[in-house]
Coordinates of C-alpha atoms in Angstrom, one line a residue:
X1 CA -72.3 -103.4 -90.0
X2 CA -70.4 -103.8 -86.9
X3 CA -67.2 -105.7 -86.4
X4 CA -66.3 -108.5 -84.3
X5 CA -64.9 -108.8 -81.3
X6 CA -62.6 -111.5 -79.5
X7 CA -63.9 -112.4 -76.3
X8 CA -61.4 -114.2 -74.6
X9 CA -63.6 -116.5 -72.0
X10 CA -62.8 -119.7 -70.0
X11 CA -63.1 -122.9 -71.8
X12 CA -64.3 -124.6 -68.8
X13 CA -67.0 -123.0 -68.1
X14 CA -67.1 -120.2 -70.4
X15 CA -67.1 -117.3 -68.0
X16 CA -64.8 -114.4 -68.4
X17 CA -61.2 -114.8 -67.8
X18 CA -58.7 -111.4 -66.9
X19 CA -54.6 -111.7 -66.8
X20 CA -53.7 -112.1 -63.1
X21 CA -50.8 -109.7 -62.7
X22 CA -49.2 -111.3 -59.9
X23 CA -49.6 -114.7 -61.0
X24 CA -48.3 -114.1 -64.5
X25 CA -51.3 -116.1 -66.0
X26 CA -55.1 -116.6 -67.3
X27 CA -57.3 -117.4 -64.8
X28 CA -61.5 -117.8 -64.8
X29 CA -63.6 -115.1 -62.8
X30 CA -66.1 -118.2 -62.4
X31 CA -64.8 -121.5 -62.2
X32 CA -61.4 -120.6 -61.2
X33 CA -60.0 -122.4 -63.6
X34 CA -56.0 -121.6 -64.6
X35 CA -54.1 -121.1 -68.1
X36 CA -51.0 -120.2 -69.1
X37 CA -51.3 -117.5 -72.1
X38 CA -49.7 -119.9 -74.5
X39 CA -53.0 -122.5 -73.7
X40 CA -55.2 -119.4 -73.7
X41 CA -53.9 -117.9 -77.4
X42 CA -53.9 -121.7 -78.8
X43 CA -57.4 -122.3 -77.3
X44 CA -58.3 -118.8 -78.9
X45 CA -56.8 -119.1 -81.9
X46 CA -59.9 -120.5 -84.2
X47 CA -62.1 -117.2 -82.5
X48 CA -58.8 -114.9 -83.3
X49 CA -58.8 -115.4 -86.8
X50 CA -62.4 -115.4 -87.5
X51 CA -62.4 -111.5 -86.1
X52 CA -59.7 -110.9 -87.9
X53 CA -60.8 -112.0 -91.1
X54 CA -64.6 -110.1 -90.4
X55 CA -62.5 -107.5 -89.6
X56 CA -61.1 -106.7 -93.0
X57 CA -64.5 -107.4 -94.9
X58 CA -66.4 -103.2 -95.2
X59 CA -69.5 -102.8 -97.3
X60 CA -71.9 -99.8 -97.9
X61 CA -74.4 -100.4 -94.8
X62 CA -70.8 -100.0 -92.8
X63 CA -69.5 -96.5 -94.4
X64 CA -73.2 -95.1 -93.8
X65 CA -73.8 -96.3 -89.9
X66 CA -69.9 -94.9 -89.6
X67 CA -70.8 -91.7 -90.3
X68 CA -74.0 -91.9 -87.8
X69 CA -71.1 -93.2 -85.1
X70 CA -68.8 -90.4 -86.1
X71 CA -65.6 -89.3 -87.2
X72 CA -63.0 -91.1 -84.9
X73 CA -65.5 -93.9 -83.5
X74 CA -66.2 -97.8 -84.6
X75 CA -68.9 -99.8 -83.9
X76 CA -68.1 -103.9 -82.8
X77 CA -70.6 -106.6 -81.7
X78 CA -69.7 -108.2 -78.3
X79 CA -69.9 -112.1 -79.5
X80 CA -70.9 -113.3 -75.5
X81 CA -74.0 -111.0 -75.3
X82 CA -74.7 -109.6 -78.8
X83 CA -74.4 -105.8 -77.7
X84 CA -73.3 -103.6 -80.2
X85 CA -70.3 -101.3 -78.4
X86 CA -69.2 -98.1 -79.7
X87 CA -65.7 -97.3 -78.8
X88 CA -62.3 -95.1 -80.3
X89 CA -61.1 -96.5 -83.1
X90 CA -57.5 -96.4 -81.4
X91 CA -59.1 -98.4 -78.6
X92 CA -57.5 -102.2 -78.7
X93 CA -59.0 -104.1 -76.0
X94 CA -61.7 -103.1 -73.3
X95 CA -64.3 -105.2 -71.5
X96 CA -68.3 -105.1 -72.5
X97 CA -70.5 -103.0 -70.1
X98 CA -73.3 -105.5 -70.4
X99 CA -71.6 -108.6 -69.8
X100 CA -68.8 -107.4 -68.6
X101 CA -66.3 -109.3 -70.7
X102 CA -63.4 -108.7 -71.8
X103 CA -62.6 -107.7 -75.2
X104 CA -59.7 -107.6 -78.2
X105 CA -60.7 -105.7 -81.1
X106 CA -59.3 -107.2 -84.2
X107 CA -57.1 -105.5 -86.9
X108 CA -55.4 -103.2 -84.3
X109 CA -52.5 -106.0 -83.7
X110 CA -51.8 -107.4 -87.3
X111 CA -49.6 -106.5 -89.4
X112 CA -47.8 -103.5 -89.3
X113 CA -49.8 -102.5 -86.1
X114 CA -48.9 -105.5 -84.0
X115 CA -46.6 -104.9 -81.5
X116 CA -43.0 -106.9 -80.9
X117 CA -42.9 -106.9 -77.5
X118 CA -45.5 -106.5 -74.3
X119 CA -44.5 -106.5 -70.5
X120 CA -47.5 -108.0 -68.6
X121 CA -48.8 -106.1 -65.2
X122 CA -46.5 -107.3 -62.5
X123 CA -49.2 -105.3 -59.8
X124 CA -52.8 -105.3 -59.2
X125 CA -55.4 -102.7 -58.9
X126 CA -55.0 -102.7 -55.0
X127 CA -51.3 -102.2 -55.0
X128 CA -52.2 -98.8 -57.2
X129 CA -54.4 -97.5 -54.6
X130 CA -52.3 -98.4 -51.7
X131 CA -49.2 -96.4 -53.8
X132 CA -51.3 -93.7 -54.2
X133 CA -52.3 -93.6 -50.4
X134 CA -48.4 -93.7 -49.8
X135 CA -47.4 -91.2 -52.5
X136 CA -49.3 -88.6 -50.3
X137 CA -47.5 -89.6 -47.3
X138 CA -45.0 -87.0 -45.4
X139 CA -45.5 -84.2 -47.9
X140 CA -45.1 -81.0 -45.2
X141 CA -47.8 -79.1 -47.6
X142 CA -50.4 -81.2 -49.1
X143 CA -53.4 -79.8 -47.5
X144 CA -54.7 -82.2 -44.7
X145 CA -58.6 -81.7 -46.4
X146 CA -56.9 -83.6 -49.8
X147 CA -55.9 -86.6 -48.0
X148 CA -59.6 -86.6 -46.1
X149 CA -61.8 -85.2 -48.5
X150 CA -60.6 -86.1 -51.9
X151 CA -62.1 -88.5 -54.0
X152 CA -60.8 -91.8 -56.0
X153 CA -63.1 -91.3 -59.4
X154 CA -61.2 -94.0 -61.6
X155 CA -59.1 -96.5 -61.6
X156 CA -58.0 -98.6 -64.6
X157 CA -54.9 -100.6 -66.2
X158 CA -54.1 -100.1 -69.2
X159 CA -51.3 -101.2 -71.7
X160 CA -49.5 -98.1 -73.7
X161 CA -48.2 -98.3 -76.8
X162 CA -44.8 -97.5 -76.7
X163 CA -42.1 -97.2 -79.6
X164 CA -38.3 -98.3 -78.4
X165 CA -35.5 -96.6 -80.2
X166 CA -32.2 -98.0 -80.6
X167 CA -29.0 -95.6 -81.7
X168 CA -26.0 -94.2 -81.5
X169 CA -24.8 -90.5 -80.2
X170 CA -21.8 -89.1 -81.3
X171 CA -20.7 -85.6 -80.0
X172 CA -17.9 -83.2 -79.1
X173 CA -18.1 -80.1 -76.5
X174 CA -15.7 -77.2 -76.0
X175 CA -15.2 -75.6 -72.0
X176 CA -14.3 -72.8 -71.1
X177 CA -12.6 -74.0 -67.3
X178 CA -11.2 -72.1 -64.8
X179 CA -8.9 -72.8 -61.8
X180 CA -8.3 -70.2 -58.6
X181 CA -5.8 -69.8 -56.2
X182 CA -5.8 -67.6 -53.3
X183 CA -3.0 -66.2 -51.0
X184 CA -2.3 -63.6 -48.4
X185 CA 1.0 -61.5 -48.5
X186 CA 1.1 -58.5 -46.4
X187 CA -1.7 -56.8 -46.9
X188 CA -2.3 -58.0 -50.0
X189 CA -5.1 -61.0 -50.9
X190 CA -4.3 -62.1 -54.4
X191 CA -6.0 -63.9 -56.6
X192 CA -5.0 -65.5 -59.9
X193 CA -7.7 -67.3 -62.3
X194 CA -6.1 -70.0 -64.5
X195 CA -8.8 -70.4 -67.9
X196 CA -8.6 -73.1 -69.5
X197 CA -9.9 -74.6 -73.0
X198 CA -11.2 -78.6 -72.6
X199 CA -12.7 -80.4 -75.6
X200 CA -14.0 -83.5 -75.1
X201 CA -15.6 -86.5 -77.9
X202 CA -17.5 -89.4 -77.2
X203 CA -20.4 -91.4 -78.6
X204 CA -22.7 -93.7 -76.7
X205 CA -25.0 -96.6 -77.4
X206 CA -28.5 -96.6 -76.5
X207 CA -31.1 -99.9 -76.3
X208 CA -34.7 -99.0 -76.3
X209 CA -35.4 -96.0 -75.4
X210 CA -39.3 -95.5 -74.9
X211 CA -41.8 -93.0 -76.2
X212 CA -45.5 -93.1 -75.9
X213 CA -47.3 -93.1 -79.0
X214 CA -50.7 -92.4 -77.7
X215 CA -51.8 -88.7 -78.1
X216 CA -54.2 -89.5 -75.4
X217 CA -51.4 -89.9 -72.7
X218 CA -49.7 -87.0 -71.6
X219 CA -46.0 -87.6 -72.6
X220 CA -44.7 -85.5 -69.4
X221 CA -46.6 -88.8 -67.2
X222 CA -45.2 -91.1 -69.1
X223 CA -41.8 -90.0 -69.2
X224 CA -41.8 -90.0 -65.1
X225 CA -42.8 -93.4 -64.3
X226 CA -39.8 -94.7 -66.4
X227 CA -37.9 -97.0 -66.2
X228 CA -39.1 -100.5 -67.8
X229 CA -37.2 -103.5 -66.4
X230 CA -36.7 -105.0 -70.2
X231 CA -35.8 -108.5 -68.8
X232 CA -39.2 -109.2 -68.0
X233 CA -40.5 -108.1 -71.7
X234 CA -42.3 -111.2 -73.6
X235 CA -43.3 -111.6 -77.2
X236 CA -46.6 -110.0 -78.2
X237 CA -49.3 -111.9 -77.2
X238 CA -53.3 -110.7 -77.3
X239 CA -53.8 -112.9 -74.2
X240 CA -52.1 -110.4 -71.7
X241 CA -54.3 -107.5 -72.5
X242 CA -57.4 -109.4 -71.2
X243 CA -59.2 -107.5 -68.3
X244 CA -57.2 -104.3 -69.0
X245 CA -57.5 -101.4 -71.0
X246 CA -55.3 -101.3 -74.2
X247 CA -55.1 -98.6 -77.3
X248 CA -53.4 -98.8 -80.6
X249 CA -50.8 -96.1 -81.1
X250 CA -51.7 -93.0 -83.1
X251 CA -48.6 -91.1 -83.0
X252 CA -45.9 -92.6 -85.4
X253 CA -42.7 -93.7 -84.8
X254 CA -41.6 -90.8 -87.3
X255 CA -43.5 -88.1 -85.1
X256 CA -42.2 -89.4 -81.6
X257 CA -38.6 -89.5 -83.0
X258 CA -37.4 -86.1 -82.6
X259 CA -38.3 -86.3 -78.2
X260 CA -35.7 -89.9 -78.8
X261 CA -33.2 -87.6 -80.3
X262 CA -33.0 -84.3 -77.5
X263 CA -33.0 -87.6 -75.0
X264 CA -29.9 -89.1 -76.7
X265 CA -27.9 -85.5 -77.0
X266 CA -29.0 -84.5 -73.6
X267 CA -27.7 -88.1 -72.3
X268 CA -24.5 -87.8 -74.2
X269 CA -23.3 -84.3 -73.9
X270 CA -24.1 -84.7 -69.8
X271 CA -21.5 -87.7 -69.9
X272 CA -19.0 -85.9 -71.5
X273 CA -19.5 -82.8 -69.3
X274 CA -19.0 -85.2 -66.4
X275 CA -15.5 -86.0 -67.4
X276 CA -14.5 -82.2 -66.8
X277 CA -13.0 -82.4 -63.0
X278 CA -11.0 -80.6 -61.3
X279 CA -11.9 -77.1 -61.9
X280 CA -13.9 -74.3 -59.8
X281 CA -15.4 -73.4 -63.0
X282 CA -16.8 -75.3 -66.3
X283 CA -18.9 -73.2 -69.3
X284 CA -19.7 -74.8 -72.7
X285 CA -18.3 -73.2 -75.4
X286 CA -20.2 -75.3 -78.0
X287 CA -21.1 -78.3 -78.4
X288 CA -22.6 -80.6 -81.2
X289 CA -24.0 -84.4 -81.3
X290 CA -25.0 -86.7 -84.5
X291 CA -27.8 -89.0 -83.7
X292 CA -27.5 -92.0 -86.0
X293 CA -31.0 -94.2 -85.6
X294 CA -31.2 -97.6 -85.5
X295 CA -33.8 -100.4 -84.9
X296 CA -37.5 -99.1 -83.7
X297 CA -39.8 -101.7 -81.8
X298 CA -43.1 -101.0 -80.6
X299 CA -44.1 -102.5 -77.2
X300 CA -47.1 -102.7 -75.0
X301 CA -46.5 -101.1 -71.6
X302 CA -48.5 -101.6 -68.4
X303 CA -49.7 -98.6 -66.7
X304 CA -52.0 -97.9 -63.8
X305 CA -53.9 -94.6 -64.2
X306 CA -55.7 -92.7 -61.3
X307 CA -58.3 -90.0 -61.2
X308 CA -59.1 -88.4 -58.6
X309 CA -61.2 -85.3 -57.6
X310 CA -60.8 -82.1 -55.0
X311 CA -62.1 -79.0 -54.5
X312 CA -64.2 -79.2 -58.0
X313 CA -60.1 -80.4 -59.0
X314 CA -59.6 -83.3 -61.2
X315 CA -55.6 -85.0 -60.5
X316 CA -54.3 -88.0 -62.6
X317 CA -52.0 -90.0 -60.8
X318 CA -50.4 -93.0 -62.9
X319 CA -48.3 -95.6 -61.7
X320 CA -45.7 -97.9 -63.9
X321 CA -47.7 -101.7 -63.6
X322 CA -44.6 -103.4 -63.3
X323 CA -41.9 -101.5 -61.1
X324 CA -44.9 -99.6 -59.4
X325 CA -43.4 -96.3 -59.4
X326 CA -46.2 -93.6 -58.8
X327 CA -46.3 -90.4 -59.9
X328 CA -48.9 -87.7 -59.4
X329 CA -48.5 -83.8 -59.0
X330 CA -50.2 -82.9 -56.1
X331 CA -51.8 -79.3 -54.5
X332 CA -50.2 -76.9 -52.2
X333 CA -51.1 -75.3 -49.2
X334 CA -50.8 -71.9 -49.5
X335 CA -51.2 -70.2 -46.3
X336 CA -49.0 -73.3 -45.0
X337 CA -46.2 -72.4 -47.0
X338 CA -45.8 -68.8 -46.3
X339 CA -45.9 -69.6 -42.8
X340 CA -43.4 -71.8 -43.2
X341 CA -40.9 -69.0 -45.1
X342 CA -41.9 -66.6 -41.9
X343 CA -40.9 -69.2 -39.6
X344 CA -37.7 -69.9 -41.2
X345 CA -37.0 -66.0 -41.7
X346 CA -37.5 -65.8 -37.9
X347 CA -35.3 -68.5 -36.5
X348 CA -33.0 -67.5 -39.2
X349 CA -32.8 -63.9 -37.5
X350 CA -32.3 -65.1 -34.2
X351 CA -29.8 -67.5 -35.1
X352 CA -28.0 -64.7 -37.1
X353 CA -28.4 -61.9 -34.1
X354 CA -26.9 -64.7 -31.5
X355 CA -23.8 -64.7 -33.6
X356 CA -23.7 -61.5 -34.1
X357 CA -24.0 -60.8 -29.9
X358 CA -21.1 -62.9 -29.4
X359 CA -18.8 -61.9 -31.7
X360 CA -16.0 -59.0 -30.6
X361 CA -15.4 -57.5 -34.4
X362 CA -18.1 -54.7 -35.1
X363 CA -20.2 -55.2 -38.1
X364 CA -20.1 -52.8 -41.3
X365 CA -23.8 -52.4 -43.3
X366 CA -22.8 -54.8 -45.5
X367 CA -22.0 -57.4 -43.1
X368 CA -25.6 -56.6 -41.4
X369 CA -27.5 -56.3 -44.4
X370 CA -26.0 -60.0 -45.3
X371 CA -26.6 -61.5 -42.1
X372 CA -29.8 -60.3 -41.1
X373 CA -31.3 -60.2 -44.9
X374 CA -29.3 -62.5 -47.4
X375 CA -29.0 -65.3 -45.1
X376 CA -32.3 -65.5 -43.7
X377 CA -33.7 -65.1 -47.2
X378 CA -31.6 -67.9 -48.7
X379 CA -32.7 -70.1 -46.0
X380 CA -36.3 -69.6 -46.5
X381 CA -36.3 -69.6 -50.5
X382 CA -34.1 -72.9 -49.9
X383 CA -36.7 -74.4 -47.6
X384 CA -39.8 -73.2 -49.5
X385 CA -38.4 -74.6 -53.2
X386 CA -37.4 -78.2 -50.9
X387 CA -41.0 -78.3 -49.5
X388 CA -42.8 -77.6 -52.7
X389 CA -40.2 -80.3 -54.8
X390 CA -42.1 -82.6 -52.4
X391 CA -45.4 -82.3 -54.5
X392 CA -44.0 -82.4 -57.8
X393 CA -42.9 -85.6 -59.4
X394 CA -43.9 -85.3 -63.0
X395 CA -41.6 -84.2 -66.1
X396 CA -40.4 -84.5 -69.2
X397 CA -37.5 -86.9 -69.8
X398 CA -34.5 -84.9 -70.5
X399 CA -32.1 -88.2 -70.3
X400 CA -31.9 -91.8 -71.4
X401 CA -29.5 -93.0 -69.4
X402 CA -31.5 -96.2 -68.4
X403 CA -31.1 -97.3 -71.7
X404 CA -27.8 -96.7 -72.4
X405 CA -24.6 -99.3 -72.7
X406 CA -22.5 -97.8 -70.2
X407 CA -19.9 -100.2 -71.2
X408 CA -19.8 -98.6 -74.9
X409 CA -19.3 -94.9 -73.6
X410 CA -16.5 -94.0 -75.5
X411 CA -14.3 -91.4 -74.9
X412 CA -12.4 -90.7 -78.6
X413 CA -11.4 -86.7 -77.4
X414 CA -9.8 -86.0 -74.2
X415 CA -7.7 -82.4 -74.4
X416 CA -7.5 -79.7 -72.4
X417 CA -4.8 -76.6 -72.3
X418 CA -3.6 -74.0 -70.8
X419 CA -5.4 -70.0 -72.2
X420 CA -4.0 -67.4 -69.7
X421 CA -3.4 -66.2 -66.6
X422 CA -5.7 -63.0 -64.4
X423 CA -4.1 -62.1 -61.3
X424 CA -6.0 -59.8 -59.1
X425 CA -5.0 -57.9 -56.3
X426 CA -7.2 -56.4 -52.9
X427 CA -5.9 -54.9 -50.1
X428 CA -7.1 -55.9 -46.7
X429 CA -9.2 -54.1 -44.4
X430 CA -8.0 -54.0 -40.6
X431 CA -10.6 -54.8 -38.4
X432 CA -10.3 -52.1 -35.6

């Protein structure tokens, strides 16, 4: 048989209710009526833990009208209008498509599965579609026909499950450092190279760093519209995920923790890299880092997800529901771009033969082929690689910094000495 459902509806009136993001409460799509989600889980409570107790009870009839559902899928009874919904079994809350109201499935938050902490949606539906509208904004090569032409197919909030990690990175590097000097006598430019060997030890302490544990989220999206402000995070409560989208994690904390770990040792070894000044040169040597694990939360995180369609092109924009941070790749124009590089290799040419006109030295082939190919070239790759940065704003987390105690960065190792010496010697050319 199918499961019940909570459906979280105004007492008032007994319309549906959703979480007003701005607001930061419950409030009735009918009557209007306002609750605070401590009044809206103690009002609920009675309907809660009848779900949750016809939520652990599975019979024959149930295994046999599973496998007509299928593999992955769950069948529930929407308690407002009676209509038997069929959705993922990862899926935690939802809204009916008959009645339209909203929905917590039970046994996805108890026990083991429930989450510590959630932080509610700060921003509404309309503030994701004006970001997206900005988000497209000033970018040189988005072609104009996307802007025009293209299509919002979905929007929807839904809360992530997230685990939080909590640790401690220890690590040591060895550089390789070098220092230059360079002087004129004579004829002679010399040129001596210092090397140097710089070790340097630290550990760091991290609070909560996030990973997604949906498979059904890319983790590259995710990581990009980090970071959480965790000052606003509340104890888990079933009442925030009314009128929004929610799924139960199916990637374990286990499975997500190696992604934690490469953040931490990316994080740490970059700090301890930073504390190498001073020279024209640094190369790592080698390096190693200990991760030592600590606590592991699991949190509901608020995210605005946007579909979009172009050119027989489907783009998923999503957008963090509390800071509001969007992020989206989005398409290049081609043909643009290439006129772009020509009209940079041009200017770049004049530019370079204006100098050239005025100067009184006469140039070698190298010095022309530098000039009047090099430069122009570096100017264009340089503009081209700026111009297409512009559309790309999605990718993997490679630090945690965020979530790191800067005030327990630790520096234990701080050596460096002097290798050797390399003194080179070139003798000027006279310009005639």
């Amino acid at each position: 048989m199918s499961e019940k459902i909570t459906n979280y509806v105004c007492p008032a009136c007994m319309g549906s209710v959703h979480f007003a993001a701005e607001a930061g409460n419950i409030e009735c799509d009918y009557c209007g009526s306002v609750y605070s989600v401590e009044e809206m889980e103690a009002l609920m409570a009675d309907q809660n833990a009848a779900a949750e107790e016809a939520a652990k009870k599975v019979d024959e009839w149930e295994v046999i009208q599973q496998e007509w559902i299928g593999e992955g899928m769950k069948a529930y009874t929407c308690p407002a209008c009676k209509a038997e919904l069929i959705c993922d079994e990862t899926t935690a809350a939802t809204s009916c498509p008959y009645c339209g109201n909203p929905t917590v499935v039970p046994g996805q938050f108890t026990g083991a599965a429930k989450p510590d902490y959630v932080i509610p949606f700060k921003l509404a539906k309309e503030a994701a579609v004006e970001k997206l509208q900005s988000h497209c904004k000033g970018k040189v090569l988005l072609p104009k026909s996307f802007t025009e032409n293209n299509h919002l197919e979905e929007v929807k909030g839904i809360y992530v499950p997230f685990w939080l990690y909590d640790g401690v990175a220890k690590g040591a590097a060895t550089y390789e450092a070098t220092k230059k000097h360079t002087k004129t006598v004579g004829d002679e430019r010399i040129t001596t190279t210092e090397y140097y060997s710089v070790t340097r030890a630290g550990e760091a302490v991290f609070e909560k760093i996030p990973a997604d544990g949906s498979s059904k989220m890319p983790d590259d999206l995710m990581d990009s519209i980090e970071p959480y402000h965790y000052n606003e995070m509340k104890e888990f409560s079933k009442a925030y995920l009314t009128g929004y989208l929610a799924d139960r994690y199916d990637v374990t904390a286990e499975e997500s923790a190696p992604r934690i770990r490469e953040r931490a040792k990316a994080t740490l070894q970059s700090m301890l890299r930073e504390t190498v000044t001073g020279y024209n040169s640094v190369e790592v040597v080698q390096s190693n880092t200990v991760i030592t694990e600590g606590k592991v939360s699991y949190a509901m995180m608020p995210v605005w997800l946007l579909s979009t369609k172009w050119n027989d092109q489907n783009f998923l924009f999503a957008m963090n529901g509390q800071t509001g941070k969007m992020v989206g790749d989005l398409p290049a124009d081609k043909a643009k771009l290439w006129k772009i590089i020509l009209g940079v290799l041009l200017i770049a040419e004049i530019i370079m033969g204006l100098v050239t006109a005025f100067g009184s030295a006469p140039l070698t082939f190298g010095a022309i082929a530098v000039k009047f190919v090099v430069i122009p070239l570096i100017a264009a790759v340089i503009v081209g690689f700026s111009l297409m940065g512009q559309l790309k704003s999605v990718h993997k987390g490679s630090e945690a910094r965020n979530y790191m105690d800067k005030s327990k960065f630790n520096l234990t190792r701080n050596r460096e000495y002097f290798v050797r010496r390399d003194v080179k010697r070139e003798k000027i050319q006279k310009q005639q």
